[in-house]
C-alpha cells in the first residue's frame, strides 16, 4: 500500500468522521449496565455513550447494529452528537455492516441541520463542507462559508477553522487574504488543543494530521501518540506511519498499526499485511500477512475495498 494513499485515505476519513466514538476519561467509571439503565430513563448522553461503545468495541464486543440503535435513540432525545454521528453514517455508509443503512445525503443533511441547530459544531462544519464542496448537493460556497464560520467562531470547531483558513488562503469565494488565513489557522490549533486537553482522542488525532500537513513531524507524532492512548484509530495509524517513514522504527510502527487494526481501522490491518507479505522492515511472513489481510477484508462490506479480500485469495492460492 503506497504511503501517499494511506495519508489520503486517513485524512479524508478523519476530517469527515473526526468525532466518531470519542474517548473521555471520567472520575467515575460507569459500567455498560449503568449506561443502559440511564438510557432507559431517557438520559440521552448515556444512549450516546452506548452508541460509541458498541461502535468502537473497546469496552464491549463491537456491534454496529446496536451502535445505530442507541445513537438513534439518543438523537430522538435531541442529542446532537448522536444526530451528527448518524448523519455521517448516512453520508458514507459503505464501510459498515449496519442493517438498514444506505447512502442518503438528504437524510444526512437533515440530521446535520438538527445537530447544528442544537449548537453542535461538527454538524455545522459538516454542512459547511457539503455546501462549499458541492457534496451531493448544488455547490454553494457562500452558504458553506456561513456554516463553517458558525462552527468555528461560535462553537469552536477546529476542523471548521482549518477549512476557513484554507478558503482564505486559496481565495475560494473571496480575494486571497493571508492574514485571515493565519488567524483561522491559529484558531484551528487552539480549538483542537482545547478539545485534546479534555481527552478527546479524535481531536488530538486531527491536530496530528494538521501538523502532518505542515510537515511538522515532531508535533504530528506527539499528538498522534496521545490520540492513540485515547483509542483513536486514526491517531494510532498516524503514529505508525510516522514511525515507519520518518523514524524507520518498524517495530514501533507495527505496534501502532496493530492497535489501529484492533480498533477496526481496516487500512492499518491491510498495511500490516503488506509489510509482512513483502518483508518491509520486518521478517517476511506470508501467513501473518494473510491473517491481517483477512481482518481488513472482514471489517468492511463486500465490494467496498475488494483489494483486501483479493490479497487473501491470492495468498491462499500460493498455499498460505
Short mmCIF file of C-alpha atoms in Angstrom, two decimals:
data_model
loop_
_atom_site.label_atom_id
_atom_site.label_comp_id
_atom_site.label_asym_id
_atom_site.label_seq_id
_atom_site.Cartn_x
_atom_site.Cartn_y
_atom_site.Cartn_z
CA UNK A 1 0.00 0.00 0.00
CA UNK A 2 1.58 3.29 -1.09
CA UNK A 3 2.30 5.85 1.61
CA UNK A 4 0.53 8.74 -0.14
CA UNK A 5 -2.59 6.59 -0.48
CA UNK A 6 -2.52 5.82 3.25
CA UNK A 7 -2.21 9.53 4.07
CA UNK A 8 -5.01 10.49 1.68
CA UNK A 9 -7.40 7.83 2.95
CA UNK A 10 -6.65 8.61 6.56
CA UNK A 11 -7.08 12.37 6.10
CA UNK A 12 -10.30 12.00 4.14
CA UNK A 13 -11.80 9.74 6.77
CA UNK A 14 -10.51 11.70 9.76
CA UNK A 15 -11.90 15.02 8.62
CA UNK A 16 -15.42 13.75 7.99
CA UNK A 17 -15.55 11.22 10.80
CA UNK A 18 -13.37 13.01 13.31
CA UNK A 19 -15.76 12.81 16.20
CA UNK A 20 -16.98 9.24 16.00
CA UNK A 21 -16.58 7.35 19.25
CA UNK A 22 -14.59 9.98 21.10
CA UNK A 23 -12.97 8.67 24.27
CA UNK A 24 -13.33 10.63 27.50
CA UNK A 25 -11.88 9.83 30.90
CA UNK A 26 -14.28 10.29 33.81
CA UNK A 27 -13.79 10.21 37.55
CA UNK A 28 -16.49 7.58 37.98
CA UNK A 29 -16.19 4.55 35.73
CA UNK A 30 -19.65 3.69 34.50
CA UNK A 31 -20.46 0.13 33.53
CA UNK A 32 -22.45 -0.90 30.50
CA UNK A 33 -25.32 -1.70 32.87
CA UNK A 34 -25.17 1.83 34.31
CA UNK A 35 -25.38 3.38 30.86
CA UNK A 36 -28.25 1.09 29.83
CA UNK A 37 -30.25 1.91 32.95
CA UNK A 38 -29.71 5.63 32.39
CA UNK A 39 -30.59 5.33 28.72
CA UNK A 40 -33.80 3.54 29.70
CA UNK A 41 -34.53 6.58 31.87
CA UNK A 42 -34.18 8.68 28.69
CA UNK A 43 -30.79 10.17 29.52
CA UNK A 44 -29.56 10.99 26.04
CA UNK A 45 -25.86 11.23 26.95
CA UNK A 46 -25.88 7.64 28.18
CA UNK A 47 -27.60 6.45 24.99
CA UNK A 48 -24.95 8.32 23.01
CA UNK A 49 -22.19 6.74 25.08
CA UNK A 50 -23.60 3.26 24.43
CA UNK A 51 -23.62 4.03 20.71
CA UNK A 52 -19.95 5.00 20.91
CA UNK A 53 -19.04 1.93 22.97
CA UNK A 54 -20.66 -0.52 20.58
CA UNK A 55 -19.22 1.29 17.56
CA UNK A 56 -15.64 1.22 18.82
CA UNK A 57 -15.77 -2.17 20.52
CA UNK A 58 -13.38 -1.04 23.26
CA UNK A 59 -15.38 -1.73 26.43
CA UNK A 60 -17.77 -4.25 24.86
CA UNK A 61 -17.90 -6.52 21.84
CA UNK A 62 -18.33 -4.44 18.72
CA UNK A 63 -21.92 -4.43 17.45
CA UNK A 64 -22.69 -1.83 14.80
CA UNK A 65 -26.41 -2.53 14.76
CA UNK A 66 -26.60 -1.85 18.50
CA UNK A 67 -24.49 1.27 17.97
CA UNK A 68 -27.04 2.52 15.44
CA UNK A 69 -29.95 1.65 17.74
CA UNK A 70 -28.54 3.66 20.66
CA UNK A 71 -27.47 6.62 18.52
CA UNK A 72 -30.95 6.74 17.01
CA UNK A 73 -32.50 6.76 20.48
CA UNK A 74 -30.10 9.47 21.64
CA UNK A 75 -30.80 11.56 18.53
CA UNK A 76 -34.56 11.19 19.12
CA UNK A 77 -33.86 12.58 22.60
CA UNK A 78 -32.19 15.62 20.93
CA UNK A 79 -28.58 14.52 21.50
CA UNK A 80 -26.77 16.46 18.80
CA UNK A 81 -23.62 14.29 18.94
CA UNK A 82 -25.64 11.20 18.02
CA UNK A 83 -27.55 13.08 15.30
CA UNK A 84 -24.21 14.12 13.83
CA UNK A 85 -22.82 10.59 14.01
CA UNK A 86 -25.87 9.18 12.22
CA UNK A 87 -25.59 11.91 9.60
CA UNK A 88 -22.00 10.92 8.89
CA UNK A 89 -23.03 7.28 8.57
CA UNK A 90 -25.78 8.10 6.08
CA UNK A 91 -23.33 10.21 4.11
CA UNK A 92 -20.68 7.48 3.92
CA UNK A 93 -22.32 4.11 4.81
CA UNK A 94 -20.16 1.90 2.61
CA UNK A 95 -17.63 0.63 5.17
CA UNK A 96 -20.18 -0.51 7.73
CA UNK A 97 -22.17 -3.70 8.25
CA UNK A 98 -25.25 -1.92 9.64
CA UNK A 99 -28.77 -3.11 8.90
CA UNK A 100 -30.94 -0.56 7.10
CA UNK A 101 -28.09 1.87 6.49
CA UNK A 102 -27.76 3.20 2.96
CA UNK A 103 -26.33 6.24 1.24
CA UNK A 104 -28.87 9.01 1.87
CA UNK A 105 -27.43 12.54 1.56
CA UNK A 106 -30.82 14.15 2.18
CA UNK A 107 -31.18 12.25 5.47
CA UNK A 108 -27.60 13.13 6.40
CA UNK A 109 -28.21 16.82 5.75
CA UNK A 110 -31.41 16.72 7.81
CA UNK A 111 -29.51 15.20 10.74
CA UNK A 112 -26.69 17.73 10.43
CA UNK A 113 -29.24 20.55 10.43
CA UNK A 114 -30.74 19.18 13.67
CA UNK A 115 -27.28 18.97 15.20
CA UNK A 116 -26.27 22.45 14.05
CA UNK A 117 -29.49 23.99 15.44
CA UNK A 118 -28.59 22.35 18.74
CA UNK A 119 -25.19 24.04 18.74
CA UNK A 120 -23.15 21.06 17.55
CA UNK A 121 -20.08 22.49 15.88
CA UNK A 122 -19.27 19.34 13.94
CA UNK A 123 -22.74 19.25 12.40
CA UNK A 124 -22.35 22.87 11.30
CA UNK A 125 -18.90 22.03 9.93
CA UNK A 126 -20.29 19.04 8.03
CA UNK A 127 -22.99 21.27 6.48
CA UNK A 128 -20.27 23.76 5.59
CA UNK A 129 -18.25 21.11 3.81
CA UNK A 130 -21.30 19.71 1.98
CA UNK A 131 -22.23 23.12 0.58
CA UNK A 132 -18.74 24.51 -0.05
CA UNK A 133 -17.60 21.37 -1.90
CA UNK A 134 -20.92 20.53 -3.53
CA UNK A 135 -21.12 17.07 -1.96
CA UNK A 136 -24.37 15.56 -3.30
CA UNK A 137 -25.96 19.00 -3.43
CA UNK A 138 -25.66 22.12 -5.55
CA UNK A 139 -22.39 23.84 -4.73
CA UNK A 140 -22.99 26.97 -2.67
CA UNK A 141 -19.70 28.33 -1.35
CA UNK A 142 -21.32 31.28 0.45
CA UNK A 143 -23.71 29.05 2.40
CA UNK A 144 -20.87 26.64 3.12
CA UNK A 145 -18.74 29.51 4.38
CA UNK A 146 -21.60 30.68 6.61
CA UNK A 147 -21.87 27.27 8.27
CA UNK A 148 -18.10 26.93 8.63
CA UNK A 149 -17.91 30.39 10.17
CA UNK A 150 -20.66 29.48 12.62
CA UNK A 151 -18.92 26.22 13.55
CA UNK A 152 -15.56 27.91 14.05
CA UNK A 153 -16.48 31.27 15.58
CA UNK A 154 -19.41 30.22 17.77
CA UNK A 155 -18.82 26.54 18.52
CA UNK A 156 -15.01 26.41 18.41
CA UNK A 157 -14.76 23.52 15.95
CA UNK A 158 -11.13 23.04 14.92
CA UNK A 159 -11.83 21.48 11.52
CA UNK A 160 -14.19 24.31 10.54
CA UNK A 161 -11.50 26.87 11.44
CA UNK A 162 -8.93 24.92 9.43
CA UNK A 163 -11.30 24.77 6.46
CA UNK A 164 -11.90 28.52 6.62
CA UNK A 165 -8.14 29.12 6.74
CA UNK A 166 -7.84 27.15 3.51
CA UNK A 167 -10.65 29.17 1.92
CA UNK A 168 -8.92 32.45 2.77
CA UNK A 169 -5.51 31.25 1.62
CA UNK A 170 -6.80 29.88 -1.70
CA UNK A 171 -9.38 32.56 -2.44
CA UNK A 172 -12.24 30.11 -2.97
CA UNK A 173 -15.01 32.68 -2.53
CA UNK A 174 -13.14 35.92 -1.89
CA UNK A 175 -9.77 37.58 -2.60
CA UNK A 176 -6.81 35.78 -1.07
CA UNK A 177 -6.21 37.06 2.47
CA UNK A 178 -3.13 35.54 4.07
CA UNK A 179 -3.64 37.39 7.36
CA UNK A 180 -7.14 35.95 7.78
CA UNK A 181 -5.84 32.54 6.78
CA UNK A 182 -3.24 32.68 9.55
CA UNK A 183 -5.88 33.91 12.01
CA UNK A 184 -8.09 30.90 11.30
CA UNK A 185 -5.14 28.51 11.39
CA UNK A 186 -4.32 29.78 14.89
CA UNK A 187 -7.97 29.34 15.86
CA UNK A 188 -7.93 25.78 14.48
CA UNK A 189 -4.87 24.84 16.55
CA UNK A 190 -6.31 26.49 19.67
CA UNK A 191 -9.62 24.65 19.34
CA UNK A 192 -8.02 21.30 18.54
CA UNK A 193 -5.76 21.66 21.56
CA UNK A 194 -8.62 22.67 23.87
CA UNK A 195 -10.59 19.56 22.90
CA UNK A 196 -7.49 17.35 23.07
CA UNK A 197 -6.73 18.64 26.57
CA UNK A 198 -10.19 17.36 27.55
CA UNK A 199 -9.11 13.88 26.41
CA UNK A 200 -10.95 13.95 23.09
CA UNK A 201 -8.84 11.45 21.18
CA UNK A 202 -10.35 12.28 17.79
CA UNK A 203 -9.40 15.96 18.16
CA UNK A 204 -5.85 15.02 19.23
CA UNK A 205 -5.67 12.92 16.07
CA UNK A 206 -6.96 15.72 13.86
CA UNK A 207 -4.33 18.05 15.32
CA UNK A 208 -1.73 15.42 14.47
CA UNK A 209 -2.87 15.40 10.85
CA UNK A 210 -2.88 19.20 10.82
CA UNK A 211 0.80 19.18 11.76
CA UNK A 212 1.45 16.41 9.24
CA UNK A 213 0.19 18.75 6.50
CA UNK A 214 2.65 21.34 7.81
CA UNK A 215 5.44 18.73 7.75
CA UNK A 216 5.99 19.29 11.45
CA UNK A 217 6.51 15.61 12.17
CA UNK A 218 7.55 16.08 15.80
CA UNK A 219 4.26 17.77 16.74
CA UNK A 220 2.28 15.43 14.50
CA UNK A 221 3.82 12.42 16.21
CA UNK A 222 3.25 13.83 19.69
CA UNK A 223 -0.47 14.35 19.13
CA UNK A 224 -0.85 11.09 17.22
CA UNK A 225 0.56 9.17 20.19
CA UNK A 226 -1.77 10.97 22.57
CA UNK A 227 -4.73 10.22 20.31
CA UNK A 228 -3.74 6.57 20.22
CA UNK A 229 -3.61 6.35 24.01
CA UNK A 230 -7.19 7.66 23.91
CA UNK A 231 -8.16 4.87 21.49
CA UNK A 232 -8.42 6.97 18.35
CA UNK A 233 -7.67 4.60 15.49
CA UNK A 234 -6.58 7.36 13.10
CA UNK A 235 -4.10 8.65 15.66
CA UNK A 236 -2.64 5.15 16.09
CA UNK A 237 -2.36 4.83 12.32
CA UNK A 238 -0.63 8.21 12.03
CA UNK A 239 1.86 7.35 14.79
CA UNK A 240 2.67 4.13 12.96
CA UNK A 241 3.05 5.94 9.65
CA UNK A 242 5.48 8.49 11.11
CA UNK A 243 7.49 5.77 12.84
CA UNK A 244 7.75 3.96 9.53
CA UNK A 245 8.54 6.80 7.11
CA UNK A 246 10.34 9.27 9.40
CA UNK A 247 11.87 7.28 12.27
CA UNK A 248 12.44 4.00 10.42
CA UNK A 249 11.35 2.26 13.60
CA UNK A 250 9.38 -0.61 12.10
CA UNK A 251 8.93 -2.46 15.36
CA UNK A 252 7.20 0.53 16.95
CA UNK A 253 5.26 1.21 13.75
CA UNK A 254 3.91 -2.34 13.82
CA UNK A 255 2.79 -1.82 17.42
CA UNK A 256 0.81 1.30 16.49
CA UNK A 257 -0.63 -0.25 13.34
CA UNK A 258 -1.63 -3.28 15.34
CA UNK A 259 -3.58 -1.14 17.81
CA UNK A 260 -5.23 0.77 14.94
CA UNK A 261 -6.18 -2.59 13.44
CA UNK A 262 -7.62 -3.76 16.77
CA UNK A 263 -9.71 -0.55 16.77
CA UNK A 264 -11.21 -1.63 13.41
CA UNK A 265 -9.21 0.56 11.04
CA UNK A 266 -9.06 -1.74 8.04
CA UNK A 267 -6.29 0.16 6.26
CA UNK A 268 -3.94 -0.37 9.21
CA UNK A 269 -4.68 -4.11 9.05
CA UNK A 270 -4.02 -4.11 5.31
CA UNK A 271 -0.80 -2.14 5.73
CA UNK A 272 0.42 -4.71 8.25
CA UNK A 273 -0.46 -7.39 5.71
CA UNK A 274 1.63 -5.57 3.09
CA UNK A 275 4.60 -5.21 5.46
CA UNK A 276 4.59 -8.90 6.37
CA UNK A 277 3.97 -10.02 2.79
CA UNK A 278 6.91 -8.03 1.42
CA UNK A 279 9.26 -8.01 4.40
CA UNK A 280 9.18 -4.21 4.67
CA UNK A 281 11.35 -3.59 7.72
CA UNK A 282 10.38 -6.91 9.26
CA UNK A 283 10.88 -10.58 8.51
CA UNK A 284 8.66 -11.74 5.68
CA UNK A 285 5.79 -13.88 6.91
CA UNK A 286 3.04 -14.54 4.38
CA UNK A 287 0.86 -16.41 6.87
CA UNK A 288 0.74 -13.35 9.10
CA UNK A 289 0.20 -11.22 6.02
CA UNK A 290 -2.81 -13.30 5.06
CA UNK A 291 -4.22 -13.06 8.60
CA UNK A 292 -4.03 -9.26 8.55
CA UNK A 293 -5.47 -9.00 5.04
CA UNK A 294 -8.35 -11.20 6.21
CA UNK A 295 -9.01 -8.90 9.15
CA UNK A 296 -9.17 -5.96 6.74
CA UNK A 297 -11.43 -7.91 4.40
CA UNK A 298 -13.82 -8.92 7.18
CA UNK A 299 -14.19 -5.38 8.54
CA UNK A 300 -15.90 -3.84 5.55
CA UNK A 301 -18.87 -4.56 3.36
CA UNK A 302 -18.32 -6.76 0.36
CA UNK A 303 -17.21 -4.66 -2.57
CA UNK A 304 -16.15 -1.63 -0.50
CA UNK A 305 -12.45 -2.36 -0.84
CA UNK A 306 -12.07 -5.64 -2.73
CA UNK A 307 -8.26 -5.47 -2.81
CA UNK A 308 -8.12 -6.63 0.83
CA UNK A 309 -10.13 -9.75 0.03
CA UNK A 310 -8.26 -10.34 -3.24
CA UNK A 311 -4.98 -10.48 -1.30
CA UNK A 312 -6.46 -13.20 0.95
CA UNK A 313 -7.41 -15.23 -2.13
CA UNK A 314 -4.00 -14.64 -3.72
CA UNK A 315 -2.08 -15.88 -0.67
CA UNK A 316 -4.44 -18.81 -0.27
CA UNK A 317 -3.71 -19.82 -3.89
CA UNK A 318 0.01 -19.68 -3.01
CA UNK A 319 -0.58 -22.23 -0.26
CA UNK A 320 -0.62 -19.93 2.78
#
